[in-house]
Coordinates of N, CA and C and ligand atoms in Angstrom, one line a residue:
M1291 N 0.9 -1.3 0.0 CA 0.1 0.0 -0.1 C 0.7 1.3 0.0
P1292 N 0.7 2.3 -1.0 CA 1.5 3.4 -1.1 C 1.2 4.4 0.1
N1293 N 2.0 5.4 0.3 CA 1.5 6.6 1.5 C 0.4 7.1 1.0
P1294 N -0.2 8.0 1.8 CA -1.3 8.7 1.8 C -1.0 9.7 0.5
I1295 N -2.1 9.8 -0.2 CA -2.1 10.7 -1.4 C -3.4 11.8 -1.2
V1296 N -3.2 13.0 -1.6 CA -4.4 14.1 -1.5 C -4.8 14.3 -2.8
F1297 N -6.3 13.8 -3.3 CA -7.1 14.4 -4.3 C -7.2 15.8 -4.2
A1298 N -6.6 16.7 -4.9 CA -7.0 18.2 -4.8 C -7.9 18.6 -5.5
T1299 N -9.2 18.3 -5.0 CA -10.3 18.8 -5.9 C -11.7 19.2 -4.6
H1300 N -12.2 20.4 -5.2 CA -13.5 20.6 -4.5 C -14.9 20.0 -4.8
N1301 N -14.6 19.6 -6.0 CA -15.7 18.7 -6.8 C -16.1 17.3 -6.0
N1302 N -17.2 17.3 -5.2 CA -17.2 15.8 -4.6 C -17.9 14.8 -5.7
H1303 N -18.2 15.2 -6.9 CA -18.8 13.9 -7.7 C -17.2 13.6 -8.2
K1304 N -16.4 14.4 -8.5 CA -15.1 13.7 -9.0 C -14.2 12.7 -8.0
L1305 N -14.6 13.2 -6.9 CA -13.7 12.7 -5.6 C -14.4 11.4 -5.3
Q1306 N -15.9 11.2 -5.5 CA -16.5 10.0 -5.3 C -16.0 8.9 -6.5
E1307 N -16.0 9.3 -7.8 CA -15.7 8.7 -8.9 C -14.2 8.2 -8.8
V1308 N -13.3 9.2 -8.3 CA -11.7 8.7 -8.2 C -11.7 7.6 -7.0
A1309 N -12.7 7.8 -5.9 CA -12.3 6.9 -4.7 C -12.8 5.5 -5.1
A1310 N -13.9 5.7 -5.9 CA -14.6 4.2 -6.3 C -13.6 3.5 -7.5
K1311 N -12.9 4.4 -8.2 CA -11.9 3.8 -9.2 C -10.5 2.9 -8.4
T1312 N -10.1 4.1 -7.7 CA -8.9 3.6 -6.6 C -9.2 2.4 -5.7
G1313 N -10.4 2.4 -5.1 CA -10.5 1.4 -4.2 C -9.8 1.2 -3.0
N1314 N -9.1 0.3 -2.7 CA -8.0 0.1 -1.8 C -6.4 0.2 -2.5
Q1315 N -6.5 0.5 -3.5 CA -5.4 0.7 -4.0 C -4.5 1.8 -3.7
L1316 N -5.1 2.9 -3.5 CA -4.5 4.3 -2.8 C -5.0 4.6 -1.6
Q1317 N -4.4 5.2 -0.6 CA -4.7 5.9 0.5 C -5.1 7.3 0.2
L1318 N -6.5 7.3 -0.2 CA -6.7 8.7 -0.6 C -7.2 9.7 0.4
L1319 N -6.7 10.9 0.2 CA -7.4 11.9 1.3 C -7.9 13.1 0.6
S1320 N -8.9 13.4 0.8 CA -9.6 14.7 0.6 C -9.0 15.9 1.0
L1321 N -9.3 17.0 0.2 CA -9.0 18.5 0.7 C -9.6 18.6 2.2
T1322 N -10.9 18.3 2.4 CA -11.5 18.4 3.7 C -10.5 17.6 4.7
D1323 N -10.1 16.5 4.4 CA -8.9 15.6 5.4 C -7.9 16.4 5.6
I1324 N -7.4 17.4 4.9 CA -6.3 18.1 5.4 C -6.5 19.5 5.7
G1325 N -7.9 19.6 5.8 CA -8.3 21.0 6.4 C -8.0 22.3 5.1
C1326 N -8.3 21.9 3.9 CA -8.1 22.8 3.0 C -9.3 23.3 2.3
T1327 N -9.9 24.5 2.6 CA -11.1 25.1 2.2 C -11.0 26.1 1.0
E1328 N -9.6 26.5 1.1 CA -9.4 27.7 0.1 C -9.9 27.2 -1.4
D1329 N -10.4 28.3 -2.1 CA -10.5 28.4 -3.6 C -9.3 28.3 -4.3
I1330 N -8.9 27.4 -5.1 CA -7.7 27.7 -5.7 C -7.9 28.4 -7.4
P1331 N -7.5 29.2 -7.2 CA -7.8 30.2 -8.7 C -7.3 29.6 -9.9
E1332 N -8.1 29.2 -10.8 CA -7.7 28.6 -12.0 C -7.4 29.5 -13.3
T1333 N -6.1 29.9 -13.2 CA -5.9 30.9 -14.1 C -5.3 30.8 -15.7
G1334 N -4.9 29.3 -15.6 CA -4.3 28.4 -16.8 C -5.4 28.7 -18.0
V1335 N -4.9 28.5 -19.3 CA -5.7 28.5 -20.4 C -5.6 26.9 -21.1
T1336 N -5.1 26.2 -20.3 CA -5.1 24.7 -20.8 C -5.3 23.7 -19.4
F1337 N -5.9 22.5 -19.9 CA -6.2 21.6 -18.7 C -4.5 21.4 -18.0
R1338 N -3.6 21.3 -18.8 CA -2.6 20.9 -18.0 C -2.0 22.1 -17.1
E1339 N -2.3 23.2 -17.5 CA -1.5 24.5 -16.7 C -2.5 24.4 -15.6
N1340 N -4.0 24.4 -15.4 CA -4.6 24.4 -14.4 C -4.6 23.3 -13.4
A1341 N -4.3 21.9 -14.0 CA -4.2 20.8 -13.2 C -2.8 20.9 -12.2
S1342 N -1.9 21.6 -12.9 CA -0.5 21.8 -12.5 C -0.7 22.8 -11.3
I1343 N -1.5 24.1 -11.6 CA -1.8 25.1 -10.8 C -2.3 24.4 -9.3
K1344 N -3.6 23.6 -9.5 CA -4.1 23.1 -8.4 C -3.2 22.3 -7.5
S1345 N -2.4 21.3 -8.2 CA -1.5 20.2 -7.4 C -0.5 21.2 -7.0
C1346 N 0.1 22.0 -7.5 CA 1.3 22.8 -6.8 C 0.9 23.5 -5.8
Y1347 N -0.3 24.3 -5.8 CA -0.8 24.8 -5.0 C -0.9 24.1 -3.5
I1348 N -1.4 22.8 -3.7 CA -1.5 21.9 -2.6 C 0.0 21.7 -2.0
F1349 N 0.7 21.1 -3.2 CA 2.2 20.9 -2.4 C 2.8 21.8 -1.8
N1350 N 2.7 23.0 -2.5 CA 3.3 24.2 -1.9 C 3.1 24.6 -0.3
N1351 N 1.7 24.5 -0.3 CA 1.3 24.9 1.2 C 1.0 23.8 2.1
Y1352 N 1.0 22.4 1.5 CA 0.9 21.4 2.7 C 1.8 20.5 2.6
K1353 N 2.9 20.5 1.6 CA 3.7 19.3 1.5 C 3.3 18.0 1.8
V1354 N 2.6 17.7 0.7 CA 1.9 16.3 0.6 C 2.1 15.7 -0.6
N1355 N 2.0 14.6 -0.8 CA 1.9 13.8 -2.3 C 0.5 14.1 -2.3
C1356 N 0.2 14.6 -3.8 CA -1.0 15.1 -4.3 C -1.2 14.9 -5.7
F1357 N -2.4 15.0 -6.0 CA -2.9 15.1 -7.7 C -4.0 16.0 -7.7
A1358 N -4.1 16.8 -8.8 CA -5.3 17.3 -9.2 C -5.5 17.0 -10.7
D1359 N -7.0 17.2 -10.9 CA -7.5 16.6 -12.0 C -8.1 18.2 -12.7
D1360 N -7.7 18.3 -14.1 CA -8.6 19.3 -14.7 C -9.0 19.1 -15.9
S1361 N -10.5 19.3 -16.2 CA -11.4 18.3 -17.1 C -12.1 19.2 -17.8
G1362 N -12.6 18.7 -18.8 CA -13.9 19.4 -19.4 C -14.2 18.7 -20.9
L1363 N -15.2 19.5 -21.6 CA -15.8 19.0 -22.6 C -15.6 19.9 -23.7
E1364 N -15.1 19.3 -24.9 CA -14.7 20.0 -25.9 C -15.6 19.6 -27.3
I1365 N -16.1 20.5 -27.8 CA -17.2 20.4 -28.6 C -17.0 20.9 -29.9
E1366 N -16.7 19.8 -31.1 CA -16.0 20.0 -32.4 C -16.8 21.3 -32.9
A1367 N -17.8 21.2 -33.2 CA -18.7 22.4 -33.8 C -18.3 23.8 -33.3
L1368 N -18.1 23.6 -31.8 CA -17.7 25.0 -31.1 C -16.4 25.4 -30.8
N1369 N -15.4 25.2 -32.1 CA -14.2 25.3 -31.8 C -13.9 24.8 -30.4
N1370 N -13.9 23.8 -30.1 CA -13.7 23.1 -28.7 C -14.2 23.7 -27.6
E1371 N -15.1 24.7 -27.5 CA -15.7 25.1 -26.3 C -16.5 23.9 -25.8
P1372 N -16.8 24.2 -24.3 CA -16.3 25.1 -23.5 C -15.0 24.8 -22.8
G1373 N -14.4 23.6 -23.1 CA -13.0 23.5 -22.9 C -12.6 23.6 -21.5
V1374 N -11.2 24.4 -21.4 CA -11.1 24.7 -20.0 C -12.1 25.4 -19.1
Y1375 N -13.1 26.2 -19.9 CA -14.1 26.7 -19.1 C -15.2 25.9 -18.8
S1376 N -15.1 24.8 -18.9 CA -16.2 23.9 -18.8 C -17.2 24.3 -17.3
A1377 N -16.6 24.5 -16.2 CA -17.3 24.7 -15.2 C -18.0 26.0 -15.0
R1378 N -17.4 27.0 -15.7 CA -18.0 28.2 -15.7 C -18.3 28.7 -17.0
Y1379 N -18.9 27.7 -17.9 CA -19.2 28.2 -19.0 C -20.3 29.2 -19.3
A1380 N -21.4 29.0 -18.7 CA -22.6 30.1 -18.3 C -22.4 31.4 -17.7
G1381 N -21.0 31.5 -17.0 CA -20.9 32.4 -15.7 C -20.4 32.0 -14.5
E1382 N -21.4 31.4 -13.5 CA -21.4 31.1 -12.4 C -20.6 29.8 -12.5
H1383 N -19.4 29.7 -11.6 CA -18.9 28.3 -11.3 C -19.6 27.4 -10.8
G1384 N -19.6 26.2 -11.7 CA -20.5 25.2 -11.2 C -21.9 25.1 -11.5
N1385 N -22.7 25.8 -12.3 CA -23.9 25.7 -12.7 C -24.2 25.1 -13.7
H1386 N -24.2 23.5 -13.4 CA -24.3 22.7 -14.4 C -25.5 22.8 -15.3
E1387 N -26.7 23.2 -14.7 CA -27.8 23.4 -15.5 C -27.9 24.4 -16.5
A1388 N -27.3 25.7 -16.1 CA -27.0 26.8 -17.0 C -26.1 26.5 -18.1
N1389 N -25.1 25.7 -17.7 CA -23.8 25.3 -18.6 C -24.5 24.4 -19.6
I1390 N -25.2 23.6 -19.4 CA -25.9 22.5 -20.4 C -26.8 23.3 -21.4
E1391 N -27.6 24.2 -20.8 CA -28.5 25.0 -21.5 C -27.7 25.8 -22.5
K1392 N -26.6 26.4 -22.2 CA -25.8 27.1 -23.0 C -25.5 26.4 -24.4
V1393 N -24.7 25.2 -24.0 CA -24.3 24.3 -24.8 C -25.6 23.9 -26.0
L1394 N -26.6 23.4 -25.3 CA -27.6 23.0 -26.4 C -28.0 24.2 -27.0
N1395 N -28.0 25.5 -26.6 CA -28.6 26.5 -27.5 C -27.5 26.9 -28.4
N1396 N -26.0 26.9 -28.2 CA -25.2 27.1 -29.2 C -25.1 26.1 -30.1
L1397 N -25.8 24.8 -30.1 CA -25.7 23.9 -30.8 C -27.1 23.9 -31.7
K1398 N -28.2 24.6 -31.2 CA -29.2 24.7 -32.2 C -29.0 24.8 -33.6
G1399 N -29.4 23.7 -34.5 CA -29.6 23.6 -35.8 C -28.3 23.1 -36.4
I1400 N -27.3 22.8 -35.6 CA -26.1 22.3 -35.9 C -26.1 20.8 -36.0
E1401 N -25.5 20.3 -37.0 CA -25.7 19.0 -37.3 C -24.6 18.1 -36.8
N1402 N -23.3 18.6 -36.5 CA -22.2 18.1 -36.3 C -22.1 18.0 -34.4
R1403 N -22.6 16.9 -34.1 CA -22.7 16.8 -32.5 C -21.2 16.1 -31.9
K1404 N -20.5 16.3 -32.6 CA -19.2 15.4 -32.0 C -18.7 16.1 -31.0
A1405 N -18.0 15.3 -30.0 CA -17.6 15.9 -28.7 C -16.8 15.0 -28.0
R1406 N -15.8 15.6 -27.3 CA -14.9 14.6 -26.2 C -14.8 15.2 -24.7
F1407 N -14.9 14.4 -24.3 CA -14.4 14.9 -22.5 C -12.9 14.5 -22.1
R1408 N -12.3 15.6 -21.7 CA -10.7 15.4 -21.6 C -10.3 15.4 -20.1
T1409 N -9.4 14.6 -19.5 CA -8.8 14.8 -18.2 C -7.5 14.9 -18.3
V1410 N -6.8 16.0 -17.5 CA -5.3 16.0 -17.4 C -5.2 16.1 -16.0
I1411 N -4.6 14.8 -15.6 CA -4.2 14.8 -14.1 C -2.7 15.3 -13.7
S1412 N -2.5 16.2 -12.7 CA -0.9 16.4 -12.4 C -0.7 15.9 -11.0
L1413 N 0.1 15.0 -10.9 CA 0.7 14.2 -9.8 C 1.9 14.8 -9.4
I1414 N 2.0 15.4 -7.9 CA 3.3 15.6 -7.5 C 3.6 14.5 -6.4
W1415 N 4.6 13.8 -6.6 CA 4.9 12.4 -6.0 C 6.5 12.6 -5.6
N1416 N 6.7 12.9 -4.2 CA 8.2 13.2 -3.7 C 8.7 14.5 -4.5
G1417 N 7.9 15.2 -4.7 CA 8.2 16.8 -5.2 C 8.7 16.6 -6.6
E1418 N 8.0 15.6 -7.4 CA 8.2 15.7 -8.8 C 6.8 15.6 -9.5
E1419 N 6.9 16.6 -10.8 CA 5.5 16.5 -11.3 C 5.5 15.6 -12.4
H1420 N 4.2 14.6 -12.5 CA 4.0 13.7 -13.6 C 2.5 14.0 -14.1
F1421 N 2.5 13.9 -15.6 CA 1.2 14.2 -16.1 C 0.5 12.7 -16.4
F1422 N -0.9 12.6 -16.2 CA -1.6 11.5 -17.0 C -2.8 12.1 -17.6
E1423 N -3.1 11.6 -18.8 CA -4.4 12.1 -19.7 C -5.4 11.1 -20.0
G1424 N -6.5 11.5 -20.1 CA -7.5 10.6 -20.5 C -8.7 11.2 -21.4
T1425 N -9.1 10.6 -22.4 CA -10.2 11.3 -23.4 C -11.0 10.1 -23.7
V1426 N -12.4 10.7 -23.7 CA -13.5 9.9 -24.4 C -14.1 10.4 -25.4
N1427 N -14.2 9.7 -26.7 CA -15.3 10.6 -27.7 C -16.6 10.1 -27.3
G1428 N -17.5 11.0 -27.9 CA -18.8 10.9 -27.9 C -19.7 12.0 -28.8
T1429 N -20.9 11.9 -28.5 CA -21.8 13.1 -29.1 C -22.7 13.8 -28.2
I1430 N -23.0 15.2 -28.6 CA -24.1 15.4 -27.7 C -25.4 15.4 -28.2
R1431 N -26.1 14.9 -27.0 CA -27.7 14.8 -27.4 C -28.4 16.0 -27.7
H1432 N -29.6 16.1 -27.9 CA -30.3 17.1 -27.9 C -31.1 17.6 -26.8
E1433 N -31.1 16.7 -26.1 CA -31.9 17.1 -24.8 C -31.3 16.3 -23.5
R1434 N -31.5 16.6 -22.5 CA -30.9 15.9 -21.2 C -31.7 14.4 -21.1
V1435 N -30.7 13.5 -20.7 CA -31.1 12.2 -20.2 C -30.7 11.8 -19.2
G1436 N -31.3 11.2 -18.3 CA -30.4 10.4 -17.1 C -30.3 11.3 -16.1
A1437 N -29.9 10.8 -14.8 CA -30.0 11.4 -13.5 C -28.9 11.2 -12.8
Q1438 N -27.9 10.4 -13.2 CA -26.6 10.2 -12.5 C -25.6 10.9 -12.8
G1439 N -24.5 11.1 -11.9 CA -23.1 11.7 -12.7 C -23.3 13.1 -12.3
F1440 N -22.7 14.2 -13.1 CA -22.7 15.3 -12.7 C -22.3 16.1 -14.1
G1441 N -22.2 17.4 -13.9 CA -21.9 18.3 -15.2 C -22.6 18.2 -16.6
Y1442 N -22.0 17.8 -17.4 CA -22.5 17.5 -18.8 C -23.0 16.2 -19.1
D1443 N -23.1 15.4 -17.9 CA -23.2 13.8 -18.2 C -24.4 13.6 -18.7
P1444 N -25.5 14.4 -18.6 CA -27.0 14.1 -19.2 C -27.0 14.6 -20.6
I1445 N -26.1 14.9 -21.2 CA -26.0 15.3 -22.7 C -25.0 14.7 -23.4
F1446 N -24.3 13.7 -22.6 CA -22.9 13.1 -23.6 C -23.2 11.6 -23.4
E1447 N -23.1 11.5 -24.7 CA -23.3 9.9 -25.3 C -22.0 9.4 -25.3
P1448 N -21.4 8.5 -24.8 CA -20.0 7.9 -25.4 C -20.1 7.2 -26.5
E1449 N -19.0 7.3 -27.3 CA -19.0 6.4 -28.7 C -19.3 4.8 -28.4
G1450 N -20.2 4.3 -29.0 CA -20.2 2.8 -28.9 C -21.4 2.4 -27.8
Y1451 N -22.0 3.5 -27.5 CA -23.0 3.5 -26.5 C -24.4 4.2 -27.2
T1452 N -25.5 3.8 -26.4 CA -26.7 4.4 -26.8 C -27.7 5.2 -25.8
I1453 N -26.7 5.2 -24.5 CA -27.3 5.9 -23.3 C -26.0 6.8 -23.0
T1454 N -26.6 8.0 -22.2 CA -25.6 9.1 -21.7 C -24.7 8.6 -20.4
F1455 N -23.9 9.3 -20.3 CA -23.1 9.0 -19.0 C -24.0 9.2 -17.8
A1456 N -25.0 10.2 -17.9 CA -26.2 10.1 -16.8 C -26.6 9.1 -16.6
E1457 N -27.0 8.2 -17.8 CA -27.8 6.8 -17.5 C -27.0 5.6 -16.8
M1458 N -25.7 6.1 -16.9 CA -24.7 4.8 -16.5 C -24.5 4.9 -14.8
S1459 N -24.2 3.8 -14.4 CA -24.0 3.6 -12.8 C -22.5 4.1 -12.8
M1460 N -22.0 4.5 -11.8 CA -20.7 5.5 -11.5 C -19.9 4.0 -12.1
E1461 N -19.9 3.1 -11.4 CA -19.0 1.9 -12.1 C -18.7 1.7 -13.5
E1462 N -20.1 1.8 -14.2 CA -19.8 1.6 -15.7 C -19.2 2.8 -16.3
K1463 N -19.6 4.1 -15.8 CA -18.8 5.2 -16.2 C -17.4 5.2 -15.8
N1464 N -17.0 4.5 -14.7 CA -15.7 4.4 -14.2 C -14.6 3.4 -15.1
R1465 N -15.5 2.8 -16.0 CA -14.9 1.7 -17.1 C -14.3 2.4 -17.9
I1466 N -14.9 3.6 -18.6 CA -14.8 4.0 -19.9 C -14.3 5.5 -19.8
S1467 N -14.4 6.1 -18.8 CA -14.4 7.7 -18.5 C -13.2 8.2 -19.0
H1468 N -13.0 9.6 -19.3 CA -11.7 10.4 -19.4 C -10.9 10.3 -18.2
R1469 N -11.6 10.5 -16.9 CA -11.1 10.5 -15.9 C -10.4 8.9 -15.5
A1470 N -11.2 8.2 -15.9 CA -11.0 6.8 -15.2 C -9.6 6.4 -16.2
I1471 N -9.4 6.7 -17.4 CA -8.5 6.1 -18.0 C -7.4 6.9 -17.7
A1472 N -7.4 8.5 -17.2 CA -6.3 8.7 -16.6 C -5.7 8.3 -15.5
M1473 N -6.9 8.1 -14.6 CA -6.4 7.4 -13.1 C -6.0 5.9 -13.5
E1474 N -6.3 5.3 -14.4 CA -5.6 4.1 -14.6 C -4.2 4.3 -14.9
K1475 N -3.8 5.1 -15.5 CA -2.5 5.6 -15.9 C -1.6 5.9 -14.6
L1476 N -2.4 6.7 -13.6 CA -1.8 7.3 -12.4 C -1.7 5.9 -11.5
I1477 N -2.5 5.1 -11.5 CA -2.4 3.8 -10.5 C -1.0 3.1 -11.1
A1478 N -1.0 2.8 -12.6 CA 0.0 2.1 -13.1 C 1.2 2.6 -12.8
F1479 N 1.2 3.8 -12.6 CA 2.8 4.5 -12.4 C 3.1 4.3 -11.0
L1480 N 2.1 4.5 -9.8 CA 2.2 4.3 -8.7 C 2.9 2.8 -8.2
N1481 N 2.1 2.0 -8.8 CA 2.2 0.5 -8.8 C 3.8 0.2 -9.3
A1482 N 4.0 0.9 -10.4 CA 5.5 0.4 -11.1 C 6.6 1.0 -9.7
L1483 N 6.2 1.8 -9.2 CA 7.6 2.4 -8.1 C 8.1 1.4 -7.4
Ligands
ITT954 P1 -12.2 21.0 -9.1 O1 -11.3 22.3 -9.7 O2 -12.1 21.4 -7.5 O3 -11.5 19.9 -9.1 P2 -14.2 21.6 -10.9 O4 -15.5 21.1 -11.1 O5 -14.1 23.2 -10.8 O6 -13.6 21.1 -9.5 P3 -12.7 21.6 -13.4 O7 -12.2 23.0 -13.3 O8 -11.8 20.6 -13.7 O9 -13.2 21.0 -11.9 O10 -14.1 21.7 -14.2 C1 -14.6 20.4 -14.6 C2 -15.9 20.8 -15.1 O11 -16.1 20.1 -16.5 C3 -16.9 20.5 -14.5 O12 -17.4 21.3 -13.3 C4 -17.9 19.9 -15.3 O13 -18.8 20.9 -15.8 C5 -17.0 19.3 -16.5 N1 -16.9 17.9 -16.3 C6 -15.5 17.2 -16.1 N2 -15.8 16.0 -16.0 C7 -16.9 15.6 -16.2 C8 -17.5 14.7 -16.4 O14 -17.2 13.4 -15.9 N3 -19.0 14.6 -16.2 C9 -19.6 15.8 -16.7 N4 -19.2 16.9 -16.6 C10 -17.8 17.0 -16.2

């Protein structure tokens, strides 16, 4: 069993997915566990920069092994929007309803519904930074379907499926999602140490 590691997120859905994915392979700590309530400003313009900003913030202030996930939805017909702005696409951070509404409005009348979810994880392990990425391709539905998951899950249908992420159990989403793919790489890296 490796040493404890902090997952630097204030998003509980992400935390739940990652905890379910790692099971007992990692001794996962949350920001709450280390008493961190600060909002970490995401000033980068790429997933990689923002993931790094979050993990470096925690490492510099708490001196612990940690990782952060920066993720989002890239829609081909919208020049890869909302991208790094996924959490605040409609203005207010984390207003998923408004964000989905904006995507559906912007895609009105557009036939190309191709999109992908991306995650970049920055891991700081023994003071060194490592990156892991995951992508899942899919399409944007015309309406919301499903009540599980979070964020854009009700409008995202992964390639090879006829249901949205929001219709999948966490276990099922965790087999194919962008975050799950990046986490598998992180776990493999730590197991190989
Ligand atoms: P932390 O920065 O505290 O981790 P956050 O929610 O602000 O939490 P991001 O900055 O990485 O995280 O923004 C990710 C946004 O992208 C998230 O709020 C959703 O809108 C969207 N997103 C990312 N992964 C998703 C997923 O698996 N399903 C649905 N939407 C997702």
